[in-house]
XYZ file of C-alpha atoms in Angstrom:
441
model
C -17.438 103.123 56.163
C -16.276 101.405 53.372
C -14.034 100.011 55.822
C -10.139 99.212 54.667
C -10.646 99.902 50.574
C -12.302 103.785 51.614
C -8.628 104.134 52.393
C -5.672 105.960 50.999
C -2.607 104.094 49.893
C 1.296 105.542 49.842
C 0.972 108.309 51.473
C -1.218 109.744 48.437
C -3.293 112.588 49.215
C -6.367 113.492 49.224
C -7.748 117.268 48.156
C -8.836 118.974 50.708
C -12.875 119.363 50.387
C -13.652 122.703 50.622
C -16.422 125.416 52.748
C -18.465 127.917 50.026
C -15.890 130.525 49.833
C -19.309 132.935 49.811
C -21.901 134.874 47.880
C -23.479 137.585 47.053
C -22.842 140.818 45.414
C -19.352 140.429 46.663
C -19.076 137.106 44.260
C -21.220 138.995 41.449
C -20.427 142.079 41.670
C -20.501 144.358 37.392
C -17.636 146.456 39.122
C -13.786 147.007 38.268
C -11.187 144.078 40.260
C -8.214 145.056 41.888
C -7.283 141.873 40.873
C -7.589 138.719 38.983
C -6.240 135.331 38.886
C -7.216 132.678 35.928
C -5.975 129.288 36.754
C -6.515 126.691 33.508
C -6.383 123.410 33.627
C -4.848 122.261 31.060
C -6.477 119.039 28.925
C -9.086 119.515 31.706
C -12.724 118.865 30.607
C -15.814 117.307 32.692
C -14.781 114.445 32.035
C -11.468 114.343 33.562
C -12.978 116.635 36.372
C -15.636 114.125 37.193
C -13.057 111.537 37.061
C -11.413 113.305 40.039
C -14.138 114.085 41.870
C -15.698 109.898 41.583
C -12.202 108.992 43.134
C -11.292 111.331 45.452
C -13.772 112.861 47.358
C -16.654 110.651 45.641
C -20.252 110.718 43.346
C -21.421 112.728 46.392
C -18.687 114.958 46.848
C -17.322 118.512 45.693
C -14.272 119.597 44.674
C -13.158 123.376 45.266
C -13.817 123.608 40.804
C -17.474 122.615 41.995
C -17.571 125.514 44.514
C -17.559 128.607 42.133
C -20.782 130.655 42.071
C -21.489 131.788 38.081
C -20.501 129.329 36.172
C -20.999 128.264 32.220
C -19.432 126.277 29.591
C -17.149 127.689 26.604
C -15.792 126.878 22.805
C -12.253 126.069 22.051
C -11.991 125.901 18.694
C -9.162 127.304 16.721
C -9.235 127.948 12.899
C -7.033 128.176 10.094
C -5.127 130.995 8.411
C -8.388 131.617 7.003
C -10.124 131.959 8.955
C -11.866 129.240 8.887
C -12.689 127.058 12.378
C -10.426 124.252 13.071
C -12.166 122.241 15.639
C -10.103 120.719 18.009
C -7.257 122.949 19.081
C -4.131 122.447 20.355
C -2.904 124.229 23.524
C -0.810 127.444 21.240
C -4.239 128.638 19.701
C -6.391 128.443 22.757
C -4.357 129.887 25.123
C -3.531 132.516 22.349
C -7.091 133.344 22.018
C -7.905 134.266 26.327
C -4.604 136.521 25.985
C -5.624 138.008 23.360
C -8.765 137.029 22.272
C -7.877 136.423 19.057
C -8.161 132.851 17.153
C -4.999 131.769 16.043
C -3.621 128.541 14.217
C -2.708 125.236 15.771
C 0.479 125.772 17.368
C 0.698 129.139 17.269
C 1.854 131.561 20.155
C -0.047 134.703 20.456
C 0.441 136.213 16.971
C -2.272 136.395 14.133
C -3.629 133.045 11.686
C -3.116 135.429 9.211
C -0.569 138.016 8.720
C 1.601 135.973 11.561
C 1.265 139.392 13.885
C 1.348 139.489 17.630
C -1.062 140.814 19.173
C -0.933 141.964 22.526
C -1.612 139.426 25.987
C -3.604 140.742 29.013
C 0.025 140.053 31.002
C 1.172 142.658 28.622
C -1.935 144.835 28.847
C -1.939 144.595 32.548
C 2.047 145.253 33.019
C 1.244 148.419 31.476
C -0.531 149.795 33.426
C 0.977 149.436 36.583
C -0.454 146.301 38.145
C 1.656 143.394 39.557
C 2.061 141.003 36.949
C 2.882 136.921 37.351
C 2.539 132.888 35.299
C 2.510 130.555 37.200
C 2.763 127.215 35.969
C 3.484 122.568 36.433
C 5.090 122.507 32.987
C 7.689 124.174 31.074
C 7.462 128.132 31.459
C 8.128 128.236 27.613
C 5.267 125.863 27.184
C 2.311 127.216 25.435
C 0.145 127.954 28.104
C 1.938 130.531 30.131
C 4.484 131.048 26.978
C 1.109 133.281 25.554
C 0.863 135.595 27.524
C 4.347 136.104 27.461
C 5.609 135.938 24.720
C 5.184 135.629 20.656
C 6.016 133.141 18.506
C 5.096 131.434 15.317
C 5.882 128.018 16.416
C 5.259 127.147 20.076
C 8.724 124.216 19.688
C 10.348 127.624 20.338
C 10.985 127.326 23.274
C 14.816 128.830 23.871
C 17.033 130.797 21.603
C 18.468 126.647 20.280
C 14.837 125.971 19.440
C 14.017 128.409 16.538
C 14.436 126.432 13.939
C 9.702 126.867 13.106
C 10.298 130.683 13.662
C 12.952 132.243 11.820
C 11.629 135.063 11.430
C 11.146 135.209 14.980
C 14.790 135.583 15.754
C 16.670 138.600 16.785
C 19.176 138.417 14.781
C 15.931 138.825 11.482
C 14.875 141.762 13.786
C 12.163 138.718 15.882
C 11.867 139.285 19.384
C 14.028 136.040 20.328
C 12.690 132.539 21.610
C 9.482 132.047 24.372
C 12.503 131.812 27.618
C 14.245 135.727 26.673
C 10.853 137.110 25.994
C 9.458 136.504 28.400
C 12.001 137.576 31.219
C 12.631 140.366 29.104
C 9.045 141.507 29.796
C 10.332 141.155 33.159
C 6.735 140.108 34.938
C 6.732 139.716 38.722
C 6.364 136.382 39.445
C 8.120 133.984 36.717
C 7.447 129.959 38.597
C 7.912 126.194 36.992
C 9.909 124.203 35.558
C 11.688 124.040 32.035
C 15.341 125.623 33.169
C 17.048 123.378 29.931
C 15.570 126.229 28.431
C 16.333 129.089 30.523
C 20.016 127.503 30.392
C 20.949 127.918 26.874
C 23.704 130.195 25.765
C 22.078 133.586 23.866
C 23.792 133.701 20.246
C 22.297 136.783 18.725
C 21.902 140.036 20.665
C 22.533 142.122 23.357
C 22.729 139.336 25.686
C 24.467 137.466 22.947
C 27.105 133.814 25.370
C 25.334 134.577 27.901
C 22.802 132.121 29.292
C 18.670 132.752 29.429
C 18.955 132.623 33.177
C 21.718 134.895 33.066
C 20.288 137.456 31.402
C 17.900 136.444 33.683
C 20.135 137.936 36.116
C 20.297 141.279 34.168
C 17.276 141.539 34.056
C 17.072 141.919 38.044
C 15.395 138.540 39.265
C 15.349 136.668 41.948
C 16.374 132.484 40.082
C 16.292 129.932 42.509
C 15.452 126.575 41.786
C 13.761 124.659 45.445
C 11.376 125.190 47.805
C 14.500 126.390 49.589
C 14.752 129.232 47.233
C 10.890 129.527 47.091
C 10.436 130.162 50.843
C 13.080 132.797 51.405
C 12.335 134.735 48.458
C 11.454 138.120 49.060
C 8.822 140.393 47.196
C 12.322 143.409 45.997
C 12.872 141.619 43.596
C 11.251 139.830 40.634
C 11.160 135.747 41.087
C 12.373 133.283 38.870
C 11.979 129.881 39.491
C 13.258 126.826 37.592
C 12.212 124.051 39.514
C 12.438 120.948 37.561
C 14.909 120.769 34.103
C 11.166 120.185 32.372
C 7.804 119.922 33.124
C 7.241 119.548 37.318
C 7.117 115.241 38.102
C 3.215 114.072 38.669
C 2.619 113.925 42.445
C 0.326 110.400 41.828
C 1.517 107.552 39.842
C 0.282 104.265 38.819
C -0.443 101.222 35.582
C -1.640 103.129 32.150
C -4.087 102.676 30.958
C -3.874 99.059 28.643
C -5.583 97.107 26.119
C -8.219 94.943 27.277
C -7.737 96.452 30.905
C -5.925 96.721 33.795
C -6.407 94.745 36.955
C -7.719 96.770 39.682
C -5.375 99.499 41.677
C -5.297 102.579 43.771
C -2.712 105.413 43.165
C 0.060 106.122 44.815
C 2.611 108.983 45.022
C 4.986 109.208 42.611
C 8.079 107.814 44.281
C 9.800 109.437 41.221
C 8.413 113.456 42.497
C 11.423 114.407 43.876
C 10.960 115.021 47.589
C 10.602 118.762 48.544
C 9.530 119.336 45.163
C 6.805 122.673 45.481
C 3.821 121.827 44.686
C 1.110 124.069 42.421
C -0.981 125.130 46.022
C 2.602 125.836 47.339
C 3.342 128.108 44.457
C 0.087 130.006 43.852
C 0.340 130.991 47.750
C 3.686 131.943 47.189
C 3.005 134.839 43.787
C -0.014 135.964 45.865
C 2.307 136.769 48.291
C 5.073 138.389 46.502
C 2.971 139.881 44.150
C 0.023 141.541 46.301
C 3.372 143.293 48.231
C 4.235 144.618 44.891
C 1.336 145.609 44.496
C 1.923 147.652 47.281
C 5.021 148.502 46.921
C 5.545 149.699 43.127
C 6.445 153.545 43.970
C 2.953 154.671 43.230
C -1.026 153.609 43.483
C -1.596 149.478 44.364
C -2.610 148.792 41.020
C -3.472 145.228 41.711
C -1.943 142.262 40.269
C -3.115 140.066 37.007
C -2.078 136.191 37.672
C -1.770 133.129 35.506
C -1.733 129.908 36.932
C -1.455 126.719 35.202
C -2.362 122.425 35.923
C -0.869 121.812 32.615
C -0.089 117.553 33.651
C -3.272 116.904 33.430
C -3.408 117.684 30.570
C 0.258 115.114 29.415
C -0.941 112.643 31.908
C -4.635 111.994 29.634
C -2.136 111.997 26.487
C 0.238 109.189 28.189
C -3.272 107.110 28.644
C -2.557 107.770 32.635
C -5.287 107.708 35.024
C -3.940 108.026 37.968
C -0.968 110.824 37.430
C -3.993 112.118 35.950
C -6.378 112.294 38.748
C -3.196 113.143 40.714
C -2.896 116.693 38.575
C -6.129 117.005 38.484
C -6.544 117.056 42.402
C -3.208 119.034 43.183
C -4.791 121.800 40.632
C -7.850 121.606 42.374
C -5.858 123.165 45.949
C -4.107 125.392 44.204
C -8.099 126.705 43.163
C -8.798 126.582 47.034
C -5.424 128.579 47.331
C -7.275 131.451 45.152
C -11.212 130.629 46.443
C -9.539 131.407 50.006
C -7.926 135.008 48.888
C -10.797 136.018 47.821
C -12.535 135.246 50.339
C -10.503 137.594 52.311
C -10.768 140.528 48.962
C -13.688 140.964 47.611
C -12.431 142.883 45.131
C -10.804 139.875 43.829
C -11.893 137.917 40.642
C -10.364 134.322 40.596
C -11.872 132.307 37.229
C -11.002 128.655 36.842
C -11.406 126.495 32.887
C -9.887 125.042 30.348
C -7.761 124.819 27.192
C -9.871 122.424 25.709
C -10.372 119.383 26.583
C -9.354 115.398 26.752
C -10.110 112.041 25.489
C -11.069 110.501 28.945
C -13.581 108.567 29.089
C -16.019 106.591 32.106
C -17.325 104.412 30.934
C -19.068 100.814 33.403
C -17.016 98.922 35.593
C -17.668 95.326 33.042
C -17.375 96.433 29.318
C -14.923 95.654 27.451
C -13.962 98.601 25.303
C -11.978 99.168 21.991
C -8.445 101.038 22.036
C -7.256 101.210 26.519
C -8.687 101.561 29.124
C -7.838 100.847 33.661
C -10.144 100.421 36.827
C -9.455 102.123 39.304
C -10.800 101.683 43.403
C -11.680 104.611 44.629
C -11.801 106.070 48.113
C -15.667 104.894 48.307
C -14.563 101.821 47.946
C -16.015 101.494 44.371
C -14.560 100.641 40.429
C -14.730 103.088 38.048
C -13.116 102.027 34.439
C -11.280 104.748 32.733
C -11.053 104.341 28.604
C -9.155 106.126 26.297
C -9.692 105.093 22.704
C -7.919 107.964 20.314
C -5.583 105.680 19.614
C -4.686 101.844 19.785
C -1.220 101.611 21.344
C 0.283 103.959 23.822
C 3.139 104.453 21.989
C 0.523 106.636 19.997
C -0.505 109.532 22.723
C -4.329 110.220 22.934
C -5.786 113.626 21.277
C -7.617 116.147 22.950
C -11.151 116.338 21.481
C -13.427 119.581 21.232
C -16.216 120.107 23.107
C -16.820 122.579 25.185
C -15.348 122.790 28.739
C -16.930 124.579 32.519
C -15.449 128.234 33.443
C -16.282 129.402 36.199
C -15.621 132.505 38.074
C -16.393 134.060 41.621
C -15.796 137.849 42.687
C -16.148 141.130 39.986
C -17.451 140.685 36.582
C -17.918 136.611 36.916
C -21.067 136.678 35.523
C -19.875 137.277 32.468
C -19.517 133.203 32.060
C -22.465 132.360 32.518
C -24.410 130.887 29.504
C -22.358 129.613 26.192
C -18.942 132.087 25.086
C -16.261 131.767 23.854
C -12.511 130.895 24.987
C -11.737 134.406 23.228
C -14.590 136.252 25.538
C -11.880 135.163 29.014
C -10.061 138.557 27.413
C -13.212 140.618 27.710
C -14.408 140.380 30.730
C -10.383 140.448 32.443
C -9.323 143.129 30.665
C -12.963 144.478 32.123
C -12.449 143.938 35.076
C -9.421 145.475 35.400
C -9.861 148.447 33.328
C -7.234 147.703 31.032
C -7.786 149.463 28.062
């Protein structure tokens, strides 16, 4: 109805508009969940969600993210070493909050803010109780959000054996647990899928695996290692799976002109030509992870205790840092498709709790088209044929990078204990929601 302006260009794909995924007792059941799927949109505040909605399905349309029966907000602040609020969190402190139920200092991964002591995570508790466990991300598997579930380090940059300068007490030679990559495979979740091959290719210099790469350590721990979509499709549930699909984070799905001082000409987003053919989408990774975890939960040699899975859409944040609205929207749309995968699974398995939220908000602003804002801005032509202006003003130049913001963010859920996300809660309460739903101690 809007003519040629409403058509997609260069193959840029719309997220499928989600049908309602059911309501009633299954969505607000107070009992125990068999499975939990936690989906994290990194840097995905209300402005970021609204921009993706406006561009892809229209101002009056609805994303899968909009179709949860239970919704609320939660606060995201971190703390300093004395426990005082730090109102703008980073991804490490925020992920540690829901992973452990404890706030910590920015940059720290699942350790206390004052004594720097490891705190058990949801994934560790679930593994100890016999659940199948997994982590999926478009970031490096050693990035802050997946790291907070599977490791404990003083500084988030200690991702591989060669990256330990900021964590001397965590080195194996000092009696510590080693880098994030080493800890992640030693914990042995059933499924680890994402990027970060460069960290796993680093050679271990201390401990029983000295001289091996972390990938080789993973193979010693029983992992099947795959690096492409073909290997992913072929992988079965007989062994734990480590998928490393990029040297660093996975290439984004969409591209376009970045925001600039004085704005940009109106533009349409296009499929990212630098994304290698066959790179798995977040929805594909999520689908595979759910299938493997379900099978491994049934074949553990004892009672089927279900599974816990964390899924992260990481580059919503990364592209907002770069003031790249097309990259940001494309990653939000990709995350929304992964949310739809989880919702569809829960519709067939009502004993599954699905939670979708963000770790923090970002600097995106949706502005009147005729304003000339300070900082950087870009104008997009939406799928409705209208224009939307996007501003980023926490820094004035692209090379400085945009900043997180300290606002509360949305949290939505369906399934057992989903009512716990309603109202205004804190990030740390998500830990209690998940552990209560799964009966973890």
